[in-house]
Coordinates of C-alpha atoms in Angstrom, one line a residue:
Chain Y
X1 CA -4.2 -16.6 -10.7
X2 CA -1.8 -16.7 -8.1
X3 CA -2.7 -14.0 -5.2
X4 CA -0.2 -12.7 -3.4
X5 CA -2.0 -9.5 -2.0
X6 CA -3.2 -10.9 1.0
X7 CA -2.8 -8.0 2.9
X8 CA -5.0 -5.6 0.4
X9 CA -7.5 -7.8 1.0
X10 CA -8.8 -11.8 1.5
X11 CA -11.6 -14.0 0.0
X12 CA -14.2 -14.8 2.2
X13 CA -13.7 -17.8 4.2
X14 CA -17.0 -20.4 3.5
X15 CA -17.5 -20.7 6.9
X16 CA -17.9 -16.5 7.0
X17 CA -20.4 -16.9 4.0
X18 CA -22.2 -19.7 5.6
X19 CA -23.0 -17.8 8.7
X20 CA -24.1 -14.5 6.9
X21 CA -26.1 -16.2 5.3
X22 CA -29.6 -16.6 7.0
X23 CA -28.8 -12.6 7.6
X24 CA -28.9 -11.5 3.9
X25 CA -32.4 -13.9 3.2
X26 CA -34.8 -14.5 5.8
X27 CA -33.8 -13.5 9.2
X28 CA -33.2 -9.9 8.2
X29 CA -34.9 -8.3 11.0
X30 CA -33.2 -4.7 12.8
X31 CA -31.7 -5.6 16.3
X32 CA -33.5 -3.3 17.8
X33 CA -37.2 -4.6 17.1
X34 CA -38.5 -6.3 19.8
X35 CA -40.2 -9.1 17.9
X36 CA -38.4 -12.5 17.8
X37 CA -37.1 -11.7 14.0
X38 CA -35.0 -8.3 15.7
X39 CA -34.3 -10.9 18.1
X40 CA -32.5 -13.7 16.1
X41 CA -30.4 -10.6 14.1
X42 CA -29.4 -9.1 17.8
X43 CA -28.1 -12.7 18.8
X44 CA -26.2 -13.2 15.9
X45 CA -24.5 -9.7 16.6
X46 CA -23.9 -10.6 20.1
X47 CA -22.4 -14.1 19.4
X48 CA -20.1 -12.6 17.1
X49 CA -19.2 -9.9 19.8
X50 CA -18.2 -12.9 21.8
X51 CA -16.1 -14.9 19.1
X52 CA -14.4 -11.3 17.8
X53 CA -13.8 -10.5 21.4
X54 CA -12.4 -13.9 22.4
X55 CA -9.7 -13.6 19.6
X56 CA -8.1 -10.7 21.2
X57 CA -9.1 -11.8 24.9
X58 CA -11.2 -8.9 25.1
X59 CA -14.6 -8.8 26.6
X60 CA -17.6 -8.5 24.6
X61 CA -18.8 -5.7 26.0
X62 CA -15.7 -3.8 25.4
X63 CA -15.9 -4.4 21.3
X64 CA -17.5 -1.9 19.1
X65 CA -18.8 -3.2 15.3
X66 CA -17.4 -0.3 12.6
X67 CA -17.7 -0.4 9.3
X68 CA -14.1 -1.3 8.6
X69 CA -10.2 -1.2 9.5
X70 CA -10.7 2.3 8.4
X71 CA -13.3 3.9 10.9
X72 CA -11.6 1.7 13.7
X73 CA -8.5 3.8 13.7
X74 CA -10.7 7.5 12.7
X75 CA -12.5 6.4 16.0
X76 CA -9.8 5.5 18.1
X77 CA -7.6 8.4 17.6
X78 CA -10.4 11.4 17.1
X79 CA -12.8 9.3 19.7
X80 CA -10.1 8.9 22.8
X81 CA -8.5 12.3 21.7
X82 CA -11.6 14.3 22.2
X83 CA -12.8 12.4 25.1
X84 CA -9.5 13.0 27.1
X85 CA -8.7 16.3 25.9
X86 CA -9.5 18.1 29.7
X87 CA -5.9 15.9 30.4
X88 CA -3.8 16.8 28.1
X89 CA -3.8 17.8 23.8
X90 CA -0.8 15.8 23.1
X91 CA -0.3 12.6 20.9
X92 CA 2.4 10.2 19.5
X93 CA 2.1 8.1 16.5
X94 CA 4.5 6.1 14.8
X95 CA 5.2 6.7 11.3
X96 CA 4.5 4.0 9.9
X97 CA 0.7 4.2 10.8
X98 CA -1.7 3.7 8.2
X99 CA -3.5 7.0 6.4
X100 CA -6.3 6.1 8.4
X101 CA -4.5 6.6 11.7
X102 CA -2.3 9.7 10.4
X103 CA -4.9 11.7 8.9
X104 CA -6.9 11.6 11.7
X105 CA -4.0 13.1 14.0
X106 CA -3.3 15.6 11.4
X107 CA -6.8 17.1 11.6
X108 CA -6.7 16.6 15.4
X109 CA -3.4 18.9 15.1
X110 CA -5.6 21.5 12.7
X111 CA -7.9 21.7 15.9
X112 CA -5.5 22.2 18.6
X113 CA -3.6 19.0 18.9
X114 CA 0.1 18.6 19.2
X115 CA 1.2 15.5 17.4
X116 CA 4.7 13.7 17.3
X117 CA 5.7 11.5 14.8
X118 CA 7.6 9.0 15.6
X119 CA 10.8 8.1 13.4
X120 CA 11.5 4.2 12.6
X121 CA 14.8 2.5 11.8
X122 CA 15.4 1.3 8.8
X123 CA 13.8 -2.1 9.2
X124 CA 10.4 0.4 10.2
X125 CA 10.8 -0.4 13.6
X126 CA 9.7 1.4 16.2
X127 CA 11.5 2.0 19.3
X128 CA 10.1 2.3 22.7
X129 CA 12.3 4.3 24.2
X130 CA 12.0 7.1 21.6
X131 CA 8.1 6.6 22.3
X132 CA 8.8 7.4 26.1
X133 CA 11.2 10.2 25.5
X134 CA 8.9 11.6 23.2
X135 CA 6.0 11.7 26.2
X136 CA 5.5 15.0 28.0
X137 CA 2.9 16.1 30.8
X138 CA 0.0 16.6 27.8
X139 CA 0.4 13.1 26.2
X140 CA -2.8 11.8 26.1
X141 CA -2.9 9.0 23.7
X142 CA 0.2 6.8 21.9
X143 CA -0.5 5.2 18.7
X144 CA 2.0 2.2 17.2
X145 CA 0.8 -0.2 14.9
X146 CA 1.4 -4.2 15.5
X147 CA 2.8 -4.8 12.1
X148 CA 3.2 -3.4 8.9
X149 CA 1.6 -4.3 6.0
X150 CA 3.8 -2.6 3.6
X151 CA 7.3 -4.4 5.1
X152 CA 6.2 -6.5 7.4
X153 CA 8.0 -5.6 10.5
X154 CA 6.4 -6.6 13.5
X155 CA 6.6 -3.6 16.3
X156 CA 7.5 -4.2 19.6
X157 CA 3.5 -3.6 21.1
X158 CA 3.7 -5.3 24.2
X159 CA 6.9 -2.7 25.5
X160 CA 5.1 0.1 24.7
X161 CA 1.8 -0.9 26.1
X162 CA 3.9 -1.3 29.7
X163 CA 5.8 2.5 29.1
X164 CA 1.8 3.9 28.2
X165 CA 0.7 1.8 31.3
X166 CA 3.5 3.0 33.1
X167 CA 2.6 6.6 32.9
X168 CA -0.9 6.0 32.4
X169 CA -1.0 7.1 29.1
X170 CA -4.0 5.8 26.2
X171 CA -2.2 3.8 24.2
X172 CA -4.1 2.4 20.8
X173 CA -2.4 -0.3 18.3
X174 CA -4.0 -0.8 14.7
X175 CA -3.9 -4.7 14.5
X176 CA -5.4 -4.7 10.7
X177 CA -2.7 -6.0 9.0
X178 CA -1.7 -8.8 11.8
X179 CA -4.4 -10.1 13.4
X180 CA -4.9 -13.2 10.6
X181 CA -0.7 -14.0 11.8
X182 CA -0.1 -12.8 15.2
X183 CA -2.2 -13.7 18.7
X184 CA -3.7 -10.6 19.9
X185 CA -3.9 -10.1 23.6
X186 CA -5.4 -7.2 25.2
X187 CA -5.6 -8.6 28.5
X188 CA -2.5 -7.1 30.1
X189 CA -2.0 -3.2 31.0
X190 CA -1.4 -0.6 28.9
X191 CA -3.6 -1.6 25.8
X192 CA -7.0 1.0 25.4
X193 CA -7.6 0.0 22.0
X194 CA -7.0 -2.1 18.9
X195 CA -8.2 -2.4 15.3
X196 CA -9.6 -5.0 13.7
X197 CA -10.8 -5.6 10.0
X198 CA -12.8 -8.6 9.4
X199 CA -12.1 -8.7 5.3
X200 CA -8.4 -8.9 6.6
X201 CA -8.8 -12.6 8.1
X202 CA -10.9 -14.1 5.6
X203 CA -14.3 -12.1 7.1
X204 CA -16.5 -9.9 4.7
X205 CA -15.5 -6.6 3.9
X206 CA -17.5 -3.4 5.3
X207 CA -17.3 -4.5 9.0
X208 CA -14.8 -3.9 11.6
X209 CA -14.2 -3.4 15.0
X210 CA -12.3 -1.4 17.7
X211 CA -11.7 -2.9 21.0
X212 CA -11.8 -0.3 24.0
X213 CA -11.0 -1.0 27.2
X214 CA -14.1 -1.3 29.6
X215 CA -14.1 2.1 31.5
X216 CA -12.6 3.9 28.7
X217 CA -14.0 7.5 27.9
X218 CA -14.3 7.4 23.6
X219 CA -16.6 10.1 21.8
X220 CA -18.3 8.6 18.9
X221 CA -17.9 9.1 15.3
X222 CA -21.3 8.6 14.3
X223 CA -24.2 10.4 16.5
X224 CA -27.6 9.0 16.3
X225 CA -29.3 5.7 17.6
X226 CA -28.3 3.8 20.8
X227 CA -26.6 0.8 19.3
X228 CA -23.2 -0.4 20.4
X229 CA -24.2 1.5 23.7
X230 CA -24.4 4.6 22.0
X231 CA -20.6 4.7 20.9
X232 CA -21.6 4.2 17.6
X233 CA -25.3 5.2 16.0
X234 CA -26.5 3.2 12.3
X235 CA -28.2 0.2 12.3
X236 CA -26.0 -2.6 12.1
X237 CA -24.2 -4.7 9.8
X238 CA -25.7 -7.8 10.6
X239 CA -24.6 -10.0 8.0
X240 CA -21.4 -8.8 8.0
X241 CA -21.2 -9.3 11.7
X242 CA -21.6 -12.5 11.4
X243 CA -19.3 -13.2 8.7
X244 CA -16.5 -11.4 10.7
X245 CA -17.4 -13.3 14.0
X246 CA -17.4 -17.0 12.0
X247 CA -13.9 -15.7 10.8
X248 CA -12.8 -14.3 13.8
X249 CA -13.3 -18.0 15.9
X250 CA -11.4 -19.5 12.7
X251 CA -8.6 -17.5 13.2
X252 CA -8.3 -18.2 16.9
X253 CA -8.4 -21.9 16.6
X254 CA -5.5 -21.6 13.5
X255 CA -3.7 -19.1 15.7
X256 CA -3.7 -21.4 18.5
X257 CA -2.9 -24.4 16.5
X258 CA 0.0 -22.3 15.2
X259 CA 0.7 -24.3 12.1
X260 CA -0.6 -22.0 9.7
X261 CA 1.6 -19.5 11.2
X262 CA 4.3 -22.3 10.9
X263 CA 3.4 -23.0 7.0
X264 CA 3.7 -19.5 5.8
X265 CA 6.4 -18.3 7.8
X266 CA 8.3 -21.0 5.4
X267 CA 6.4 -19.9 2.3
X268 CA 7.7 -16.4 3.3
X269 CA 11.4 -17.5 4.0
X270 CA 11.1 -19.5 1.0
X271 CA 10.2 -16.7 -1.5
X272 CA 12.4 -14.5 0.7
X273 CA 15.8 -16.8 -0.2
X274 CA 14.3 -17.0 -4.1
X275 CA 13.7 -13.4 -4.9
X276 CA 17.2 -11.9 -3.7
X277 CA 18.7 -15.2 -4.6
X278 CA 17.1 -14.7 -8.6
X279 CA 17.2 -11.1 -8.8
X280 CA 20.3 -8.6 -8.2
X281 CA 20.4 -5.2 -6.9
X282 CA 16.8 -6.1 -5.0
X283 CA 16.6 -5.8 -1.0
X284 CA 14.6 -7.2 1.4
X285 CA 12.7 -4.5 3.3
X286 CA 11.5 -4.4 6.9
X287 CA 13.0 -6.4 9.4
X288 CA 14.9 -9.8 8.5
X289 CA 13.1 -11.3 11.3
X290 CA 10.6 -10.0 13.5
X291 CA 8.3 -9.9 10.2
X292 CA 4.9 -10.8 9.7
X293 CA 4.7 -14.7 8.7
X294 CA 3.6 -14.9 4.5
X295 CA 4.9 -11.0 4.2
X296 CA 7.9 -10.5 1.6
X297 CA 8.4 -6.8 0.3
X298 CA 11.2 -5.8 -1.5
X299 CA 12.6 -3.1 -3.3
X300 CA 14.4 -3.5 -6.9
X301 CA 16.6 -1.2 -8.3
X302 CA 16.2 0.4 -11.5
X303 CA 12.9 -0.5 -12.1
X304 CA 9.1 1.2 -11.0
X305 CA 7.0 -0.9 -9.0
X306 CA 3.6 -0.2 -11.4
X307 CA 5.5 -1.7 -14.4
X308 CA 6.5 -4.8 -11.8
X309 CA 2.6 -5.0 -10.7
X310 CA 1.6 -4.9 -14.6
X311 CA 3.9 -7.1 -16.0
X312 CA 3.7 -9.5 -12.8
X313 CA -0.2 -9.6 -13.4
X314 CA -0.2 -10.5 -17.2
X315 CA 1.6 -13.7 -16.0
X316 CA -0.7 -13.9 -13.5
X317 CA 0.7 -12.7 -10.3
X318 CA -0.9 -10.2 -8.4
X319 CA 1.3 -8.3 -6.0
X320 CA 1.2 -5.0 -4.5
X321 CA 3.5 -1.5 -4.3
X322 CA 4.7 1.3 -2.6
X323 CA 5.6 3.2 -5.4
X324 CA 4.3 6.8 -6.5
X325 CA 2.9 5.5 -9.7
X326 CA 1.2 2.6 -8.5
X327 CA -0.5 5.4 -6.1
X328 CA -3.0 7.1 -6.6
X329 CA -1.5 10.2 -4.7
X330 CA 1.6 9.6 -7.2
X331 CA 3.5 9.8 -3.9
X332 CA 6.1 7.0 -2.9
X333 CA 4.8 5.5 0.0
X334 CA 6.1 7.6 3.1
X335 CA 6.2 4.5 5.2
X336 CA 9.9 3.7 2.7
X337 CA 10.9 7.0 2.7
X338 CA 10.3 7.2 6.8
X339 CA 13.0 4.3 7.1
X340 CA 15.5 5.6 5.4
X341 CA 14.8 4.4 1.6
X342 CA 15.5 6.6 -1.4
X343 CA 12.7 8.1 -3.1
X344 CA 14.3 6.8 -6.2
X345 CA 15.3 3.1 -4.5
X346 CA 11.6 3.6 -3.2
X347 CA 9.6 3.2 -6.7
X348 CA 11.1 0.1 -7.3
X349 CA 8.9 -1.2 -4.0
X350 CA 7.1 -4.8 -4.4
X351 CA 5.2 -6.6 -1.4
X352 CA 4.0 -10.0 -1.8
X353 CA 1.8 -11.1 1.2
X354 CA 0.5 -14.6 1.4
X355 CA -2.3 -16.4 3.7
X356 CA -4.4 -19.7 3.8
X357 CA -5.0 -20.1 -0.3
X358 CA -1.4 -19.8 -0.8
X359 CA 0.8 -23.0 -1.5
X360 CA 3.8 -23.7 -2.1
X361 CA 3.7 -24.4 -5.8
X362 CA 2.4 -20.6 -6.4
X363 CA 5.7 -19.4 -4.2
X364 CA 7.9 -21.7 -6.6
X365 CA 6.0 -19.7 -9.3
X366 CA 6.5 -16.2 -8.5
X367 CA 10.4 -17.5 -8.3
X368 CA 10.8 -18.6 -11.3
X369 CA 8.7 -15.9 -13.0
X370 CA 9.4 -12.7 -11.2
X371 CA 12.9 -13.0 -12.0
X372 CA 12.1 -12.2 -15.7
X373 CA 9.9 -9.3 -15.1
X374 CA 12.4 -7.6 -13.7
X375 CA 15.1 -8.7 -16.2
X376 CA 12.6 -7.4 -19.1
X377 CA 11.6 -4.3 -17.4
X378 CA 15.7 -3.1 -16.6
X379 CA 16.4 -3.6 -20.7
X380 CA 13.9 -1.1 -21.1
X381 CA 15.2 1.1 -18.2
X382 CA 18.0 4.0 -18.3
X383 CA 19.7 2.6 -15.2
X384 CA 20.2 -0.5 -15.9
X385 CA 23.8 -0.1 -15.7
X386 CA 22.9 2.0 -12.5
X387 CA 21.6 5.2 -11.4
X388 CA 24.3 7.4 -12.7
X389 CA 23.7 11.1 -12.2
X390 CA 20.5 10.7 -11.5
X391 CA 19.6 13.1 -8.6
X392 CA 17.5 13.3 -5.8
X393 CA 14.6 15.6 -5.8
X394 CA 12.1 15.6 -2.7
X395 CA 9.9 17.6 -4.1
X396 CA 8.3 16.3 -7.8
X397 CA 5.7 18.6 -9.5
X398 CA 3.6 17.0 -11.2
X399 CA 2.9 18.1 -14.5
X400 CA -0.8 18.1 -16.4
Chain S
X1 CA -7.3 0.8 -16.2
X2 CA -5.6 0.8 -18.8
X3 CA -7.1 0.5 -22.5
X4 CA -5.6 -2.8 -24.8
X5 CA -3.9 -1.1 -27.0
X6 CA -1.8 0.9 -23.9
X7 CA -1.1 -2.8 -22.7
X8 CA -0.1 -3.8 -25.7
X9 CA 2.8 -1.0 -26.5
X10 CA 3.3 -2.0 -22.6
X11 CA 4.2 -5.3 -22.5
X12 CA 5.5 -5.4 -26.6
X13 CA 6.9 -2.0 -26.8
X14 CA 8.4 -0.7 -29.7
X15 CA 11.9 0.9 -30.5
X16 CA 13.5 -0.2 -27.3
X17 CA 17.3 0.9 -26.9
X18 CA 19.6 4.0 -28.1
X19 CA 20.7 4.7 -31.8
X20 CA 24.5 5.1 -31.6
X21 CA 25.6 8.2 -33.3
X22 CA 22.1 9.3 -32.7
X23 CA 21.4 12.9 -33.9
X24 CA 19.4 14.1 -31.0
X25 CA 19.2 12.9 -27.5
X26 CA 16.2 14.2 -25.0
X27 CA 15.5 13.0 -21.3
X28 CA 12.9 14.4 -19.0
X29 CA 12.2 13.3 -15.8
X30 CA 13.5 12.4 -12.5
X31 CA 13.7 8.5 -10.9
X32 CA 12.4 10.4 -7.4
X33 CA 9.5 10.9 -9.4
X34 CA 8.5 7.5 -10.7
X35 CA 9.2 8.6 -14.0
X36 CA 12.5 9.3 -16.9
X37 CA 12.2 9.0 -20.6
X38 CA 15.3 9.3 -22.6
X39 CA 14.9 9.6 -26.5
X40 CA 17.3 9.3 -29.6
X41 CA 16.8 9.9 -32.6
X42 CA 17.9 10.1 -36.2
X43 CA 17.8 12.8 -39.1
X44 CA 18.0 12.8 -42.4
X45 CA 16.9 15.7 -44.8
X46 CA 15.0 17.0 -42.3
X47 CA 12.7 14.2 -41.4
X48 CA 12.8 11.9 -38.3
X49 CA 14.1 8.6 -40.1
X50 CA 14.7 6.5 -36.5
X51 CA 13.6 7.2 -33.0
X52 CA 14.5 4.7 -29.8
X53 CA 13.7 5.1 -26.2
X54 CA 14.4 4.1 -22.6
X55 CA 12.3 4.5 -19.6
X56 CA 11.9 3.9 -15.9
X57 CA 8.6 4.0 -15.2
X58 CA 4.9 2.6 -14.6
X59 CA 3.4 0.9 -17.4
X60 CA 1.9 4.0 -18.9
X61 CA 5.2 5.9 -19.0
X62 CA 6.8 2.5 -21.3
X63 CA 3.6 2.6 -23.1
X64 CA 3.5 6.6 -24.1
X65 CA 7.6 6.1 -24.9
X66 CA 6.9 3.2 -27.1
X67 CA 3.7 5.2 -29.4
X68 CA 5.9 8.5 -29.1
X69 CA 8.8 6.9 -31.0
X70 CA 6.5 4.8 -33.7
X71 CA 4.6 8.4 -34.1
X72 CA 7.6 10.4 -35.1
X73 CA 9.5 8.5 -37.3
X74 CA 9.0 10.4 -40.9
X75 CA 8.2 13.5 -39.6
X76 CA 9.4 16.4 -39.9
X77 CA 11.2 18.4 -37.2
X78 CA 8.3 20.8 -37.0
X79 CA 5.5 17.8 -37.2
X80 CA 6.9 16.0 -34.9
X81 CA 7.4 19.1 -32.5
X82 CA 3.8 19.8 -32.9
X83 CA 2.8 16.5 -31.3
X84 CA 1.1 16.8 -28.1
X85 CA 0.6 14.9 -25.0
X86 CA -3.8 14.5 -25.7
X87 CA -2.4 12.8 -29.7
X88 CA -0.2 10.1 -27.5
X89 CA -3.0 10.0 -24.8
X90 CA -5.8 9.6 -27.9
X91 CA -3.3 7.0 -29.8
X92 CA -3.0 5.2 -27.0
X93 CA -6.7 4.6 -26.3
X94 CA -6.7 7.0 -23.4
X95 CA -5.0 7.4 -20.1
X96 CA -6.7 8.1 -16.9
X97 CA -6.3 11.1 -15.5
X98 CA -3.6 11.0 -12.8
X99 CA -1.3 8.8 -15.4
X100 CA -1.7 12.2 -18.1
X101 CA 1.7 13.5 -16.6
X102 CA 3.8 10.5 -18.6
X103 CA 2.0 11.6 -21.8
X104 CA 3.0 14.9 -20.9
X105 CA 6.6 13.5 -20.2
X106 CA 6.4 11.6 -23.6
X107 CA 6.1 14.8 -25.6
X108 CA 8.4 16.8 -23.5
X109 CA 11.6 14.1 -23.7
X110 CA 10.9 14.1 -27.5
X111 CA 11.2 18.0 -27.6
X112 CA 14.5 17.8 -25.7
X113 CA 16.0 15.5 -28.3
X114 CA 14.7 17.7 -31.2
X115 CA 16.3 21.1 -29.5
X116 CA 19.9 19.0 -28.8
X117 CA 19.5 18.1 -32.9
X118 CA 19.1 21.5 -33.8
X119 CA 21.5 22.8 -31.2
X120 CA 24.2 20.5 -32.6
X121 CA 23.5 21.6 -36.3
X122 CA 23.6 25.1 -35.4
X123 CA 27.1 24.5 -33.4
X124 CA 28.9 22.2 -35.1
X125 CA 30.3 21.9 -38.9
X126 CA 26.8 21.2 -40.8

């Protein structure tokens, strides 16, 4: 097998399962009892407050355990929305947001809300000064993403935290997708909030967290007990906790190190030169350079990205797409179509992403073998000489 | 997700290509969509005696194509019409539900091709 889906998910670092552990077998005491068992499981949960808040530079005290990526963003966007609302009912989010940042604002709209979206360029970048142009008296709350795990592009965070600090707006960025790559640093003004998802750094999957900034007002998701200071009721995740706060000090000493970084940024550049160098009428997208190091996403002409995925897996490769069939939704991915991309150019999406169990001979793999997929795949498509008359149409019925 | 025998008639399928001089020609669907099937076929005495496809598509889409044209071929016009898209689904082992559409596409390309046939019989010199 040779994963390159890094950024659907990771395996579990040993280190992460090592430290759950004693959590899933004999110290599985609730936080909250008072006896010495409760005790043990509500110092594991406060050591890995510590080690998830030291990766961003947080505080503890300013990280809330969720259940996921997932409820991270639902809680930051409906959480600082409805706490705020006496200031303003206005938002901005970026396009390229994950579903679990853009549904969110689109129910907050059904109750009231105003929401822009922002438009990228065509590498899906974000730019700041469409962000503070788009800000009016009732902005409460910006929300840009640090990187994109469907191209990669890494969005210029730290700017927009200064215009949001600037006119003391919220401003939340959904780090899921680079907080394994990039250093996160919430120490400076403008950042309110940040996403985290442990299973995205080599931590189990089913915790997460959301970093608020201490003196923040955020209504909960979840009403019930007081844990997490009452921001966020169900007994917790202990195990889990643990796992994500072994992987979170893991990550920080690789991040700081930077050679990780370093090593896949030349896997990436590497797979990068092969693909477009063995494949025509395929383009890189997301930004050339400010990408996320170990991300490569393409789109190939001609071809549908399910019948890459399939074909890619029988020889063992296992990749990820954007395209409408590959999607449960049978939608192509609006994050392709929001920069610019054809819906048609847009099913022929691929995204490899790559972390620590990655070498180089799998990269030399997927070029030599990717190549023929494609090749295979155009003989049996009606383009293959090109698109021909072959119109646009936005708006595909789906037949049953 | 997808049964063996759907793999199979993915990653081997059958009557690749275009028949030159084919009879009938039928496409249906759009590449905005994720999915276009375009099917030839031959006719002689009435009967389907060769049927080839192309598609852009997922791997269900190929896989539908590929059974539809090994399912026609020495049928008659009015057999083959009265395939559906649940016989290429059941053929096929099943499809799950959101990937019924290319079965449905499947049936509907072949139905183009057989109404250009008759069209060009009922125009031209028999």
């Amino acid at each position: 097998m040779r994963y390159f889906d890094y950024m659907a998910t990771n395996p579990l670092r040993p280190e992460a399962l090592e430290a759950m552990m004693p959590y899933l077998k004999e110290q599985f005491g609730n936080p909250l009892s008072l006896y010495d068992l409760g005790g043990k499981a509500r110092q594991a949960v406060e050591d890995a407050r510590a080690q998830v808040a030291a990766l961003i530079n947080a505080k503890p005290q300013e990280i809330i355990f969720t259940a996921g990526g997932a409820e991270a963003n639902n809680f930051a966007i409906r959480g600082l929305a409805l706490a705020n609302r006496q200031k303003g009912a206005h938002l901005i989010v970026s396009r390229m947001e994950h579903h679990s940042v853009l549904n969110p604002a689109r129910i907050l709209e059904k109750e009231g809300f105003a929401v822009t979206y922002l438009n990228v360029d065509r590498s899906g970048a974000v730019d700041p000064a469409e962000v503070e142009k788009a800000i009016t008296k009732e902005t409460i709350l910006i929300s840009v993403l640090s990187a994109s795990p469907e191209v990669g592009t890494i969005e210029p965070v730290d700017e927009i935290a200064a215009i949001a600090a600037k006119h003391q707006i919220l401003f939340h960025t959904d780090a899921v997708a680079s907080a394994a790559y990039l250093p996160s640093n919430v120490d400076k003004p403008g950042i309110t909030a940040l996403s985290l998802s442990a299973h995205e750094f080599g931590g189990p999957k089913g915790a997460g967290a959301l970093y608020v900034k201490g003196g923040t007002r955020i209504m909960p998701l979840i009403y019930g007990g007081i844990q997490e200071g009452g921001r966020r009721a169900g007994t917790e995740n202990v195990p889990a906790i643990a796992g994500m706060g072994a992987a979170a000090s893991l990550v920080k000493a690789e991040l700081a190190e930077g050679k990780e970084a370093a090593r896949l940024s030349g896997l990436r550049d590497k797979l990068i030169k092969g693909i477009l160098g063995g494949v025509e009428n395929a383009y890189l997208t997301g930004h050339p350079e400010h990408r996320l190091p170990g991300h490569a996403s393409f789109c190939v002409e001609f071809i549908e990205g399910e019948a890459m995925l399939l074909m890619s897996a029988a020889k063992g490769i296992y990749a990820a797409s954007g395209s409408a069939c590959s999607s449960k939704a049978l939608k192509a991915s609006p994050v392709l179509l929001s920069m610019g991309i054809s819906a048609q150019l847009a099913q022929g999406s691929i995204v490899f992403s790559m972390g620590g169990g990655t070498t180089d001979e799998d990269v030399d793999y997927v070029i030599s073998e990717f190549p023929p997929v494609v090749k295979r795949l155009r003989e049996i498509s009606p383009y293959a000489g090109g698109w021909g008359e072959a119109k646009e149409n936005p708006t595909c019925i789906q037949k049953n | 997700m997808y049964s063996e025998k759907l793999m199979d008639h993915f990653t081997n399928p059958r009557n690749v290509g275009e028949i030159p001089n084919a009879d009938g020609i039928g496409e249906e669907g759009n590449p905005t969509c994720g999915d276009v099937m375009k099917i030839s076929i031959k006719v002689e005495d009435g009967k389907i005696t060769d049927a080839k496809f192309r598609t852009f598509g997922c791997g269900a889409a190929i896989a539908v194509s590929s059974m539809v044209t090994e399912m026609v071929k020495g049928k008659t016009l009015d057999e083959a019409l009265a395939i559906t898209k649940e016989a290429v689904a059941a053929e096929l082992g099943g499809l799950p539900p959101q990937k019924m559409h290319c079965s449905n596409l499947g049936a509907d390309a072949l139905r183009r091709a057989i109404e250009d046939y008759k069209g060009r019989k009922g125009a031209g010199p028999a």
